[in-house]
Short mmCIF file of C-alpha atoms in Angstrom, two decimals:
data_model
loop_
_atom_site.label_atom_id
_atom_site.label_comp_id
_atom_site.label_asym_id
_atom_site.label_seq_id
_atom_site.Cartn_x
_atom_site.Cartn_y
_atom_site.Cartn_z
CA MET A 479 20.04 37.04 65.94
CA SER A 480 18.91 34.64 63.22
CA ILE A 481 16.56 37.32 62.00
CA ALA A 482 19.32 39.92 62.04
CA LEU A 483 21.47 37.45 60.07
CA SER A 484 18.67 37.02 57.60
CA ILE A 485 18.25 40.67 57.07
CA GLY A 486 21.92 41.01 56.62
CA ASN A 487 21.62 38.57 53.74
CA ASN A 488 18.88 40.79 52.15
CA LEU A 489 21.02 43.94 52.31
CA THR A 490 23.72 45.21 50.03
CA THR A 491 26.85 46.47 51.65
CA ASN A 492 25.43 49.92 51.43
CA GLY A 493 22.40 48.78 53.59
CA VAL A 494 20.01 48.83 50.66
CA PHE A 495 17.33 46.05 50.46
CA THR A 496 18.09 43.43 47.68
CA ALA A 497 15.23 41.85 45.76
CA SER A 498 15.17 38.89 48.08
CA ALA A 499 13.95 41.20 50.91
CA VAL A 500 10.68 42.14 49.27
CA ASN A 501 8.07 39.88 47.58
CA ASN A 502 4.40 40.27 46.90
CA THR A 503 3.41 39.43 50.44
CA SER A 504 5.44 42.21 51.73
CA VAL A 505 3.33 44.84 50.11
CA THR A 506 -0.07 43.27 50.86
CA ASN A 507 -1.02 45.85 53.37
CA VAL A 508 0.13 48.70 51.11
CA THR A 509 -3.11 50.37 49.81
CA ASP A 510 -1.70 53.46 48.33
CA PHE A 511 1.48 54.25 46.40
CA ALA A 512 0.85 58.07 46.59
CA SER A 513 3.46 59.10 44.21
CA VAL A 514 2.96 56.41 41.61
CA VAL A 515 1.17 57.62 38.42
CA GLY A 516 -1.20 55.14 37.10
CA GLY A 517 -0.19 53.08 34.22
CA GLY A 518 -2.97 53.57 31.76
CA ASN A 519 -5.00 56.33 30.14
CA LEU A 520 -8.28 54.47 30.59
CA LYS A 521 -9.86 53.79 33.83
CA LEU A 522 -12.76 51.31 33.88
CA LEU A 523 -15.71 52.75 35.71
CA SER A 524 -18.40 50.31 35.13
CA THR A 525 -19.52 47.36 32.92
CA GLN A 526 -23.11 46.50 31.98
CA THR A 527 -24.21 43.30 30.24
CA ALA A 528 -27.35 43.20 28.37
CA SER A 529 -29.82 40.30 28.67
CA ALA A 530 -32.98 41.00 26.83
CA SER A 531 -32.71 44.54 28.13
CA ALA A 532 -34.86 47.33 26.74
CA THR A 533 -32.09 49.90 27.39
CA ILE A 534 -28.66 50.07 29.05
CA ASP A 535 -28.46 53.22 31.17
CA PHE A 536 -25.32 54.61 32.89
CA THR A 537 -26.87 56.87 35.54
CA SER A 538 -23.84 57.15 37.84
CA GLY A 539 -20.25 57.77 37.44
CA ILE A 540 -20.60 60.65 35.01
CA ASP A 541 -19.47 63.72 36.76
CA GLY A 542 -16.56 66.12 36.92
CA THR A 543 -14.01 63.55 37.96
CA TYR A 544 -12.80 63.23 34.28
CA ASP A 545 -12.78 65.46 31.33
CA THR A 546 -13.41 62.58 28.98
CA TYR A 547 -15.62 59.51 29.06
CA VAL A 548 -15.44 56.51 26.60
CA PHE A 549 -18.26 54.11 26.14
CA LYS A 550 -17.26 50.85 24.43
CA PHE A 551 -20.14 48.58 23.08
CA ILE A 552 -19.09 45.07 22.17
CA ASN A 553 -21.24 42.77 20.17
CA CYS A 554 -24.63 44.48 20.85
CA HIS A 555 -27.13 42.06 19.37
CA PRO A 556 -30.73 43.30 18.73
CA ALA A 557 -33.81 41.11 19.41
CA THR A 558 -35.44 42.61 16.31
CA ASN A 559 -34.07 42.62 12.77
CA ASP A 560 -32.98 45.75 10.98
CA VAL A 561 -32.92 48.20 13.73
CA ASN A 562 -30.84 51.27 14.61
CA PHE A 563 -28.42 51.21 17.55
CA GLN A 564 -28.61 54.63 19.23
CA PHE A 565 -28.15 56.61 22.39
CA ASN A 566 -29.45 59.75 24.18
CA LEU A 567 -28.28 61.94 27.05
CA SER A 568 -29.89 63.06 30.20
CA THR A 569 -29.39 66.21 32.49
CA ASP A 570 -31.48 64.86 35.32
CA GLY A 571 -29.68 61.66 36.24
CA GLY A 572 -31.79 59.51 33.93
CA SER A 573 -35.32 60.48 34.57
CA SER A 574 -35.56 61.65 31.00
CA TYR A 575 -33.29 61.27 28.05
CA ASN A 576 -34.22 64.24 25.81
CA VAL A 577 -31.27 66.48 25.46
CA THR A 578 -31.24 68.83 22.36
CA LYS A 579 -28.51 67.81 19.92
CA THR A 580 -27.06 68.85 16.65
CA THR A 581 -25.01 66.15 14.88
CA THR A 582 -23.42 64.86 11.72
CA ARG A 583 -23.22 61.31 10.36
CA PHE A 584 -21.35 59.66 7.50
CA THR A 585 -20.72 56.09 6.63
CA ALA A 586 -18.70 53.74 4.42
CA LEU A 587 -20.60 50.71 3.29
CA HIS A 588 -19.55 47.51 1.54
CA SER A 589 -21.86 44.61 0.97
CA GLU A 590 -20.84 41.05 0.96
CA SER A 591 -22.02 40.65 -2.57
CA ASP A 592 -19.89 43.74 -3.63
CA SER A 593 -23.27 45.26 -4.73
CA PRO A 594 -25.18 47.43 -4.22
CA HIS A 595 -23.15 48.96 -1.68
CA ALA A 596 -19.46 50.04 -1.93
CA SER A 597 -19.87 53.61 -1.08
CA LEU A 598 -19.13 56.66 1.15
CA GLN A 599 -21.89 59.19 2.01
CA TYR A 600 -23.12 61.79 4.37
CA GLU A 601 -26.52 60.51 5.67
CA SER A 602 -28.78 63.60 5.92
CA THR A 603 -31.76 61.62 7.17
CA ARG A 604 -29.92 60.24 10.17
CA ASP A 605 -28.40 63.34 11.56
CA LEU A 606 -30.11 65.63 14.04
CA ALA A 607 -30.63 69.43 13.96
CA GLN A 608 -31.65 70.76 17.36
CA SER A 609 -33.50 67.44 17.93
CA THR A 610 -34.10 65.73 21.34
CA ALA A 611 -34.45 62.48 19.52
CA ASP A 612 -32.00 59.40 20.00
CA LYS A 613 -28.74 59.78 18.06
CA ILE A 614 -28.19 56.90 15.64
CA LEU A 615 -24.98 55.15 15.94
CA LEU A 616 -25.64 52.37 13.53
CA ASN A 617 -28.34 51.82 10.92
CA GLY A 618 -30.15 48.41 10.34
CA VAL A 619 -28.36 46.09 12.62
CA GLY A 620 -29.21 42.45 11.72
CA ASN A 621 -30.39 40.06 14.34
CA GLY A 622 -29.03 36.88 12.69
CA ASP A 623 -27.28 34.60 15.09
CA ASP A 624 -23.89 35.90 14.25
CA GLU A 625 -24.81 39.59 13.68
CA SER A 626 -24.10 42.45 16.06
CA CYS A 627 -22.50 45.82 16.36
CA SER A 628 -19.40 47.22 18.23
CA GLY A 629 -17.73 50.63 18.66
CA GLU A 630 -17.23 53.43 20.87
CA LEU A 631 -18.61 56.82 21.83
CA ILE A 632 -16.42 59.46 23.34
CA LEU A 633 -18.26 62.30 25.48
CA TYR A 634 -16.18 65.36 26.39
CA ASN A 635 -16.46 67.23 29.53
CA PRO A 636 -20.02 66.29 30.29
CA SER A 637 -20.10 68.18 33.59
CA SER A 638 -19.36 71.54 32.10
CA THR A 639 -21.90 74.19 32.99
CA THR A 640 -20.30 76.59 30.61
CA PHE A 641 -20.03 74.82 27.32
CA THR A 642 -22.08 72.56 25.02
CA LYS A 643 -21.02 68.90 25.33
CA HIS A 644 -19.29 67.44 22.34
CA PHE A 645 -19.29 63.76 21.43
CA MET A 646 -17.75 61.58 18.69
CA ALA A 647 -18.41 58.05 17.82
CA ARG A 648 -17.19 55.31 15.38
CA ALA A 649 -18.83 52.00 15.23
CA VAL A 650 -19.00 48.96 12.92
CA GLU A 651 -21.61 46.32 12.19
CA ASN A 652 -22.89 43.56 9.81
CA ARG A 653 -26.20 45.02 8.73
CA SER A 654 -29.32 43.11 8.26
CA ASP A 655 -28.61 43.30 4.50
CA ASP A 656 -25.16 41.53 4.94
CA THR A 657 -23.29 44.80 4.61
CA ALA A 658 -20.29 46.09 6.58
CA GLU A 659 -21.07 49.58 7.81
CA ASP A 660 -18.23 51.90 9.23
CA ALA A 661 -20.31 54.70 10.86
CA TYR A 662 -19.17 58.04 12.17
CA GLY A 663 -21.29 60.30 14.20
CA ALA A 664 -20.33 63.51 16.04
CA GLY A 665 -22.06 66.55 17.44
CA TYR A 666 -22.93 68.41 20.57
CA ALA A 667 -25.52 68.35 23.21
CA ASN A 668 -26.77 71.91 22.95
CA THR A 669 -27.10 72.65 26.61
CA THR A 670 -24.99 74.14 29.49
CA SER A 671 -26.57 71.85 31.88
CA ALA A 672 -24.35 68.94 33.01
CA ILE A 673 -24.81 65.75 31.34
CA ASN A 674 -25.07 62.98 34.02
CA ALA A 675 -26.62 59.84 32.37
CA VAL A 676 -26.35 58.09 29.02
CA ARG A 677 -28.71 55.59 27.54
CA PHE A 678 -28.18 52.96 24.76
CA LEU A 679 -30.96 51.25 23.12
CA PHE A 680 -32.09 49.74 19.77
CA GLY A 681 -34.76 51.70 17.74
CA SER A 682 -37.20 48.83 18.37
CA GLY A 683 -37.00 45.67 20.49
CA ASN A 684 -34.54 44.70 23.27
CA ILE A 685 -30.79 44.55 23.45
CA ASP A 686 -30.73 40.82 23.33
CA GLU A 687 -27.07 40.53 24.29
CA GLY A 688 -24.02 42.79 24.43
CA ILE A 689 -21.53 44.48 26.77
CA ILE A 690 -21.06 48.24 27.27
CA LYS A 691 -18.23 49.53 29.37
CA MET A 692 -17.62 53.07 30.60
CA TYR A 693 -14.16 54.58 31.08
CA GLY A 694 -12.82 57.69 32.30
CA VAL A 695 -9.73 59.07 30.58
CA VAL A 696 -7.03 59.75 33.08
CA MET B 766 28.36 42.56 58.59
CA GLY B 767 29.34 45.57 60.85
CA ILE B 768 29.49 47.72 57.73
CA ILE B 769 26.20 46.50 56.44
CA THR B 770 24.58 46.91 59.81
CA ARG B 771 25.85 50.57 60.05
CA ASN B 772 24.72 51.34 56.51
CA PHE B 773 21.35 49.79 57.19
CA ALA B 774 20.88 51.89 60.31
CA ASN B 775 21.50 54.99 58.23
CA ASN B 776 18.45 53.91 56.13
CA LEU B 777 16.31 53.96 59.25
CA THR B 778 14.57 56.96 60.85
CA THR B 779 15.02 57.26 64.73
CA SER B 780 11.49 55.85 64.69
CA GLY B 781 12.57 52.78 62.87
CA ILE B 782 10.94 53.58 59.73
CA LEU B 783 12.62 52.68 56.47
CA LYS B 784 13.86 55.71 54.55
CA PRO B 785 13.73 55.91 50.72
CA SER B 786 17.53 55.27 50.81
CA ALA B 787 16.66 51.68 51.91
CA PHE B 788 15.23 50.81 48.54
CA ASN B 789 16.14 51.13 45.02
CA ASN B 790 14.58 49.77 41.84
CA ASP B 791 16.29 46.46 42.22
CA SER B 792 14.64 45.98 45.66
CA PHE B 793 11.39 45.22 44.05
CA ASP B 794 12.47 42.93 41.29
CA ASN B 795 10.44 40.01 42.93
CA VAL B 796 7.26 42.09 43.33
CA THR B 797 5.08 40.95 40.43
CA SER B 798 1.74 42.24 41.86
CA ILE B 799 0.37 44.73 44.10
CA PRO B 800 -2.80 44.98 46.09
CA THR B 801 -5.90 45.94 44.17
CA GLY B 802 -6.57 49.61 44.14
CA SER B 803 -3.21 50.68 45.35
CA VAL B 804 -2.03 51.84 42.08
CA ASP B 805 -4.51 52.50 39.17
CA SER B 806 -2.80 50.33 36.45
CA GLY B 807 -5.22 51.51 33.86
CA SER B 808 -7.29 49.66 31.41
CA LEU B 809 -4.76 49.63 28.51
CA LYS B 810 -2.80 46.51 29.18
CA PHE B 811 0.38 45.91 27.30
CA ILE B 812 0.56 42.38 25.85
CA SER B 813 3.54 42.37 23.35
CA SER B 814 5.56 44.37 21.14
CA GLN B 815 7.27 43.36 17.85
CA THR B 816 9.88 45.27 15.83
CA ALA B 817 10.15 44.55 12.13
CA SER B 818 13.03 42.23 11.38
CA SER B 819 11.59 40.14 8.53
CA ALA B 820 9.06 40.20 5.89
CA ASN B 821 6.02 39.95 8.12
CA ILE B 822 5.09 40.68 11.69
CA GLU B 823 2.85 38.05 13.20
CA PHE B 824 1.07 37.97 16.61
CA THR B 825 0.31 34.36 17.29
CA THR B 826 -0.07 34.59 21.07
CA GLY B 827 -1.94 36.88 23.35
CA LEU B 828 -5.16 37.03 21.39
CA ASP B 829 -7.72 35.17 23.48
CA SER B 830 -10.70 35.69 25.58
CA THR B 831 -8.86 37.73 28.28
CA TYR B 832 -9.99 41.01 26.75
CA LYS B 833 -13.18 41.99 24.87
CA GLU B 834 -11.07 44.51 22.67
CA TYR B 835 -7.54 44.30 21.33
CA ILE B 836 -5.58 47.27 19.86
CA PHE B 837 -2.58 47.13 17.57
CA TYR B 838 -0.61 50.36 17.33
CA PHE B 839 1.66 50.90 14.34
CA ASN B 840 4.73 52.99 14.94
CA ASN B 841 6.63 54.38 11.89
CA ILE B 842 6.13 51.31 9.61
CA HIS B 843 8.70 51.86 6.97
CA VAL B 844 8.61 49.61 3.90
CA ALA B 845 11.25 48.35 1.60
CA GLY B 846 9.48 48.80 -1.71
CA ASP B 847 8.37 52.15 -2.99
CA GLY B 848 4.64 52.10 -3.53
CA ASP B 849 3.92 49.08 -1.32
CA ASN B 850 0.76 48.76 0.52
CA PHE B 851 0.54 47.91 4.11
CA GLN B 852 -1.91 45.23 4.96
CA PHE B 853 -3.13 42.57 7.36
CA ASN B 854 -4.92 39.26 7.66
CA LEU B 855 -6.41 37.16 10.24
CA SER B 856 -6.05 33.36 11.30
CA SER B 857 -8.31 31.12 13.18
CA ASP B 858 -5.67 28.37 13.55
CA GLY B 859 -2.99 30.06 15.40
CA GLY B 860 -1.12 31.43 12.37
CA THR B 861 -1.00 28.33 10.28
CA ASN B 862 -3.09 30.06 7.68
CA TYR B 863 -4.10 33.74 7.26
CA ASN B 864 -7.25 33.37 5.18
CA VAL B 865 -10.24 34.41 7.10
CA THR B 866 -13.23 35.63 5.12
CA LYS B 867 -13.79 39.28 5.45
CA THR B 868 -16.20 42.08 4.19
CA THR B 869 -14.82 45.61 4.72
CA SER B 870 -15.11 49.03 3.60
CA ASN B 871 -12.24 51.48 2.93
CA PHE B 872 -12.14 55.27 2.40
CA ARG B 873 -9.43 57.87 2.59
CA ALA B 874 -8.72 61.65 2.77
CA GLN B 875 -5.71 63.01 0.86
CA ASN B 876 -3.89 66.23 0.68
CA SER B 877 -0.78 66.56 -1.42
CA GLU B 878 2.12 68.76 -0.40
CA GLY B 879 1.16 70.76 -3.47
CA GLY B 880 -2.34 71.21 -2.04
CA SER B 881 -4.39 68.72 -4.07
CA THR B 882 -7.18 67.17 -2.12
CA LEU B 883 -9.27 63.96 -2.40
CA PHE B 884 -11.95 62.42 -0.26
CA SER B 885 -13.45 59.19 -1.56
CA TYR B 886 -14.45 55.68 -1.11
CA ASN B 887 -11.36 53.44 -2.07
CA THR B 888 -12.81 50.93 -4.50
CA GLY B 889 -10.49 48.03 -4.97
CA ARG B 890 -9.03 48.32 -1.47
CA ASP B 891 -12.06 46.83 0.21
CA GLU B 892 -13.14 43.14 0.50
CA ALA B 893 -16.22 41.47 -0.24
CA GLN B 894 -16.29 37.92 1.25
CA SER B 895 -12.62 37.67 0.47
CA THR B 896 -9.91 35.69 2.30
CA GLY B 897 -7.26 38.08 0.83
CA ASP B 898 -5.14 40.54 2.80
CA GLN B 899 -6.89 43.69 3.79
CA VAL B 900 -5.14 46.92 2.67
CA ILE B 901 -4.92 49.51 5.40
CA GLY B 902 -2.15 51.93 3.85
CA THR B 903 -1.60 52.49 0.19
CA ASN B 904 1.43 53.56 -1.85
CA LEU B 905 3.78 53.95 0.98
CA GLY B 906 6.99 55.78 0.32
CA THR B 907 10.37 54.59 0.92
CA GLY B 908 11.98 58.00 1.59
CA ASN B 909 14.06 58.07 4.66
CA ASP B 910 11.46 60.16 6.49
CA GLU B 911 8.42 58.33 5.19
CA ALA B 912 6.41 55.87 7.35
CA LEU B 913 2.93 54.81 8.42
CA CYS B 914 1.31 55.05 11.94
CA GLY B 915 -1.98 54.13 13.07
CA TYR B 916 -4.17 51.59 14.90
CA LEU B 917 -6.27 48.42 14.46
CA LYS B 918 -8.91 47.50 16.87
CA ILE B 919 -10.53 44.01 17.03
CA PHE B 920 -13.55 43.37 19.08
CA ASP B 921 -14.11 40.13 21.02
CA PRO B 922 -11.89 37.92 18.75
CA SER B 923 -12.59 34.87 20.87
CA SER B 924 -16.31 34.94 20.28
CA THR B 925 -17.72 31.85 18.83
CA THR B 926 -21.13 33.27 18.39
CA TYR B 927 -20.59 36.52 16.50
CA VAL B 928 -18.60 37.67 13.53
CA LYS B 929 -15.51 39.63 14.58
CA HIS B 930 -15.68 43.38 13.99
CA PHE B 931 -12.65 45.56 13.46
CA VAL B 932 -11.97 49.21 12.78
CA CYS B 933 -8.59 50.66 11.60
CA THR B 934 -7.15 54.05 10.83
CA THR B 935 -3.73 54.77 9.50
CA GLN B 936 -1.82 57.98 8.46
CA THR B 937 0.86 58.01 6.02
CA ASN B 938 2.95 60.16 3.74
CA ASN B 939 2.75 58.11 0.66
CA THR B 940 5.20 57.71 -2.16
CA ASN B 941 3.72 60.79 -4.06
CA ASN B 942 4.25 63.14 -1.20
CA ILE B 943 0.66 62.99 -0.06
CA SER B 944 -0.70 63.08 3.33
CA GLU B 945 -3.23 60.25 3.43
CA VAL B 946 -5.48 59.07 6.24
CA THR B 947 -7.21 55.78 5.65
CA PHE B 948 -10.32 54.36 7.32
CA VAL B 949 -11.05 50.72 7.20
CA ALA B 950 -13.68 48.76 8.96
CA GLY B 951 -15.56 45.42 8.60
CA TYR B 952 -15.77 41.99 9.96
CA ALA B 953 -14.37 38.51 9.76
CA ASN B 954 -17.26 36.67 8.69
CA THR B 955 -16.70 33.57 10.91
CA THR B 956 -17.82 32.35 14.21
CA SER B 957 -14.42 30.68 14.86
CA ALA B 958 -12.29 32.53 17.24
CA ILE B 959 -9.49 34.70 15.74
CA ASN B 960 -6.24 33.93 17.44
CA ALA B 961 -3.54 35.31 15.14
CA VAL B 962 -2.85 38.41 13.00
CA LYS B 963 -0.27 38.96 10.41
CA PHE B 964 0.91 42.34 9.13
CA LEU B 965 2.72 42.47 5.85
CA THR B 966 3.24 44.71 2.80
CA SER B 967 1.95 43.98 -0.85
CA ALA B 968 5.36 43.20 -2.24
CA ASN B 969 8.42 43.55 -0.10
CA ALA B 970 9.50 43.44 3.53
CA ILE B 971 8.56 45.73 6.40
CA GLN B 972 12.02 47.37 6.66
CA SER B 973 11.55 48.98 10.07
CA GLY B 974 8.84 49.98 12.61
CA ASP B 975 7.15 48.31 15.48
CA ILE B 976 3.75 47.06 16.28
CA VAL B 977 2.48 46.94 19.94
CA LEU B 978 -0.46 44.90 21.03
CA TYR B 979 -2.69 45.91 23.97
CA GLY B 980 -5.74 44.56 25.60
CA ILE B 981 -8.63 46.75 26.88
CA ASN B 982 -9.69 45.62 30.36
#
């Protein structure tokens, strides 16, 4: 009877539960709100933290679940000074990273001393034309204690077996020559095989520190 | 009590299961969290939103070590002065001072309503070890339909090891009836944590618009 009275206190006159009838504990055993749409457009799939790592490889989670995948790299710090931060793609789950790519790259530079760099240019020596080499995201990253690079790489529809795989990247760094570099890279993996692994690395030496997160776009 | 009992009974199936009519939105006002995995809340986490009501818009809370990346979205920033620039600065003392040293680059692409184009580095709108405000939109118009939109991303503002990288893109119809997209990036050259951001114009007030801050989980 006391329970009935308590329930009655938690109901409107129309028999609808008031806020006092439901709290966080009430929904502890609910594991699926089937009709509730997710609240965000990015779903975190995995996070990897570098610790003197030669490479950071994403060899799972890249499949047909999402049309678009976003990799965010934050404060990647090289062990070696003046090295490029780059990536490559795999169609065999990471056994080899050698997908043919054609890409563009342009940058805006500005040095701390205001000279010699305050410029915008296409970088013809750092693009790729039907090459299996690593794609440069950032050039000449410094390894000073406070120097690193950050940015994101967007990979579109990697599981398509019909189309080539497009990607775009924007990244920023303080270079070894104390210059801010705003770098844009884009292109396509010229294959109709599905891309199922991505590798990040420096052109030489380890990734001393850094975090790379992979998201699927909902 | 009798009426409530009868109405409540109407909200039950014959198996005693609560029907949708047993709840409305008010019923869940006291639910502030749900079990992990039951609803995909996404990785874009709303932190705060501010609508222009004074000269500046300042975010003095919410920037901390909770997230590795923060995004400010600019929604229709409308300035009071024709030709004003839109700009920002950073603080490492909670907003007491906005004078963090920055090195940045700035370039833009333009196309006028008459079809004249420009693609160039924007000398004079960049910073070289300067504590000045960083311009992220130039020559904004005050026409009733003119405004600026875009975003600013700051990476790991709470790091006390690395400088703080940021990237920004804005789009505006400027005072000369030109569509202009501006790309700014660089770093706050400090190992102190950044914990406040100010948005302002070069001369007058931000007349209207809002800025929304998100964390990326």
